[in-house]
XYZ file of N, CA and C in Angstrom:
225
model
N -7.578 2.025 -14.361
C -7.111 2.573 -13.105
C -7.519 1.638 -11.975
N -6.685 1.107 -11.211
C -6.718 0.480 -10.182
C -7.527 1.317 -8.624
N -8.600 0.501 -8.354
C -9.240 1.005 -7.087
C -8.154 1.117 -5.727
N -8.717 1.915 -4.729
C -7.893 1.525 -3.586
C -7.838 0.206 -2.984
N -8.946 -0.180 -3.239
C -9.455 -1.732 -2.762
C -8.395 -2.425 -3.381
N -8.295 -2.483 -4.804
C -7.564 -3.533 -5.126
C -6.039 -2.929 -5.519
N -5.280 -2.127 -4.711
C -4.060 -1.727 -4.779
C -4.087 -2.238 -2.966
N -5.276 -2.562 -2.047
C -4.565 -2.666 -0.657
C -4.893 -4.213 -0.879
N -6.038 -5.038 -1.434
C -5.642 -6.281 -1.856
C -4.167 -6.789 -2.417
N -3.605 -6.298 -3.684
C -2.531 -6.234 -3.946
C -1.116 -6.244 -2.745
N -1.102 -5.538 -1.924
C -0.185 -4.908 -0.812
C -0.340 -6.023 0.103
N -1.791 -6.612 0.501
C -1.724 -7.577 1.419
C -1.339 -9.233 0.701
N -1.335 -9.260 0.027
C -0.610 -10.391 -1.139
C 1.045 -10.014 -1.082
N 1.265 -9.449 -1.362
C 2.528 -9.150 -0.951
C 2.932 -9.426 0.252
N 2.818 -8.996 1.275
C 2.452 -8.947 2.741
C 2.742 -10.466 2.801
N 1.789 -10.909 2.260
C 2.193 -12.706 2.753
C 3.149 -13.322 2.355
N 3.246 -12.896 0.648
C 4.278 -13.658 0.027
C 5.647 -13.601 0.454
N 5.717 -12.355 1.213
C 6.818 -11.796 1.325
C 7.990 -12.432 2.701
N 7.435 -13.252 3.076
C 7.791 -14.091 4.494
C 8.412 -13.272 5.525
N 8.670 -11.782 5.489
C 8.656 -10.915 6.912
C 8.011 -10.951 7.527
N 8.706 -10.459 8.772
C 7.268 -10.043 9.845
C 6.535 -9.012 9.700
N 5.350 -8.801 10.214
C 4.893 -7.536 10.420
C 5.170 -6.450 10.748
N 5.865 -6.850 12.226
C 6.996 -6.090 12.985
C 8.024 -5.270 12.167
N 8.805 -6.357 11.196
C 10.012 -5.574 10.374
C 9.111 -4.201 9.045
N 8.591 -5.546 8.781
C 7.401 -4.372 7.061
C 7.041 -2.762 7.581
N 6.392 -3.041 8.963
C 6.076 -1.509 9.907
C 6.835 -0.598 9.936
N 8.253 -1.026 10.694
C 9.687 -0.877 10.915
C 10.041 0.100 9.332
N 10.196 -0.599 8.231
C 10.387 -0.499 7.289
C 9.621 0.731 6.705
N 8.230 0.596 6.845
C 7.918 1.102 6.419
C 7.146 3.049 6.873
N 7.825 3.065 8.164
C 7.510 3.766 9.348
C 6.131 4.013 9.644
N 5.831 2.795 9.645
C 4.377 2.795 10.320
C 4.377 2.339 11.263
N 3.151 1.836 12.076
C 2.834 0.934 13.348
C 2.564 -0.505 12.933
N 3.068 -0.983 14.060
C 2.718 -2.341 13.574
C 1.000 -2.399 13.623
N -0.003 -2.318 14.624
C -1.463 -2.389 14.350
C -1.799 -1.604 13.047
N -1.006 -1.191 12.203
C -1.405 -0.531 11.167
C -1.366 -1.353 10.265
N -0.398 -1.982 10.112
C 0.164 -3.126 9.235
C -0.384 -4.050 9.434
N -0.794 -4.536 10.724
C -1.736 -6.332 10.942
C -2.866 -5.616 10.624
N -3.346 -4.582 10.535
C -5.063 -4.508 10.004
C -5.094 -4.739 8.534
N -4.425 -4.216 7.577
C -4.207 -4.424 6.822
C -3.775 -5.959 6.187
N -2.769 -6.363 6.785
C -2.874 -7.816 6.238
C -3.714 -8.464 6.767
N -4.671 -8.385 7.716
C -6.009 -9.050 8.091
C -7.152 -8.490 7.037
N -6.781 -7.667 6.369
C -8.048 -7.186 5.866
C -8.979 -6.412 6.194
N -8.781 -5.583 7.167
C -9.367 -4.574 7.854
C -9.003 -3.466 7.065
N -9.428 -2.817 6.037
C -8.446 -1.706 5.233
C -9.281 -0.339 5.780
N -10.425 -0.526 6.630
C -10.985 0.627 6.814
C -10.032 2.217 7.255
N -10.431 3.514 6.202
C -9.398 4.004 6.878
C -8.064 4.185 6.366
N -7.644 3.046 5.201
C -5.819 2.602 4.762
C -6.182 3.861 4.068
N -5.013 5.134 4.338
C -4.904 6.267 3.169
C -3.946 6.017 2.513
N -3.516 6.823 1.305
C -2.834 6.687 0.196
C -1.331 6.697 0.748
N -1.329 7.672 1.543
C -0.175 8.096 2.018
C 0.727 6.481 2.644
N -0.593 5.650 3.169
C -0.011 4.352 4.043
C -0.006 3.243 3.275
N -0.336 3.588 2.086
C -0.187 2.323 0.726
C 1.288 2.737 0.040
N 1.053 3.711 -0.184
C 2.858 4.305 -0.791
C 3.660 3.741 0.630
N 3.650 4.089 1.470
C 4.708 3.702 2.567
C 4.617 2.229 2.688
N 3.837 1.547 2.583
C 3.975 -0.438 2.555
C 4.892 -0.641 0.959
N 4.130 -0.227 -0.001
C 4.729 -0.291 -0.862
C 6.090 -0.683 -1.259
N 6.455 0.649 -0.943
C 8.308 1.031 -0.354
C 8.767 0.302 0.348
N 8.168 -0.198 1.606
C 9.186 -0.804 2.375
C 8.964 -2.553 2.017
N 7.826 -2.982 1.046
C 7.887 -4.133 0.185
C 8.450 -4.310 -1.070
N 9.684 -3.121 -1.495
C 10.147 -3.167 -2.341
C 9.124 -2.873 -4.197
N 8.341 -2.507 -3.763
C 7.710 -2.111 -4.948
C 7.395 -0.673 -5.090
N 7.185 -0.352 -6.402
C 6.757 1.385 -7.514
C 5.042 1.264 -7.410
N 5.121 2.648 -7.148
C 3.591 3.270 -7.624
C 4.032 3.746 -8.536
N 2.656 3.706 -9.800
C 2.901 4.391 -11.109
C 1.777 5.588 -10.930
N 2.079 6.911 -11.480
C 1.206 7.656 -11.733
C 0.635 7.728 -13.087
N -0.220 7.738 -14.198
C 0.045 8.232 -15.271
C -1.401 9.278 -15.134
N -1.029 10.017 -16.512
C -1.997 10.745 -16.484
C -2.863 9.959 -18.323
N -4.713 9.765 -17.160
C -5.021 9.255 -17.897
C -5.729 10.180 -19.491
N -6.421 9.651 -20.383
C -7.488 10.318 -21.116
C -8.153 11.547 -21.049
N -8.598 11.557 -19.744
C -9.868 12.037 -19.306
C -9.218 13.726 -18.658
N -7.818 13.324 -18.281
C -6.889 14.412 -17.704
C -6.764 15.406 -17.941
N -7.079 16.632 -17.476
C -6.727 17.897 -17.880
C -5.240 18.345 -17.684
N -4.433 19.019 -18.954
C -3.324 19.816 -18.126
C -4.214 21.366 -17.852
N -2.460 21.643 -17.057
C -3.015 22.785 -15.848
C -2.220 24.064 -16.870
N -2.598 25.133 -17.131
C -2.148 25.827 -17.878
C -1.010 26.229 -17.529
């Protein structure tokens, strides 16, 4: 299972590779742009799940859920 750390590492790799602006990725992704330059600066303090799924998306990539081992089902 991937940490948050290294799913917003991941996102900011993207971020670069991706040769958009910040401006558009935000746009895209209906965030703010200071939301988005903290993040590709590396400032992740704060990045919730909710704002990793939304970069995600508007970088053209899937979150996977699975359910691991350890998982309970719900009756």
């Amino acid at each position: 299972m991937k940490t948050t750390s290294e799913i917003a590492e991941r996102l900011q790799a993207e971020i670069d590779a991706s040769g958009r602006s910040l401006l558009s990725i935000a746009k895209a992704a209906g965030l703010g742009y200071a939301a988005v330059y903290r993040i590709a600066h590396r400032e992740r303090d704060g990045m919730t799940i909710e704002t990793m799924l939304r970069l995600a998306g508007a970088l053209g990539l899937t979150v996977e859920f699975k359910r691991g081992r350890n998982a309970r089902a719900k009756a």
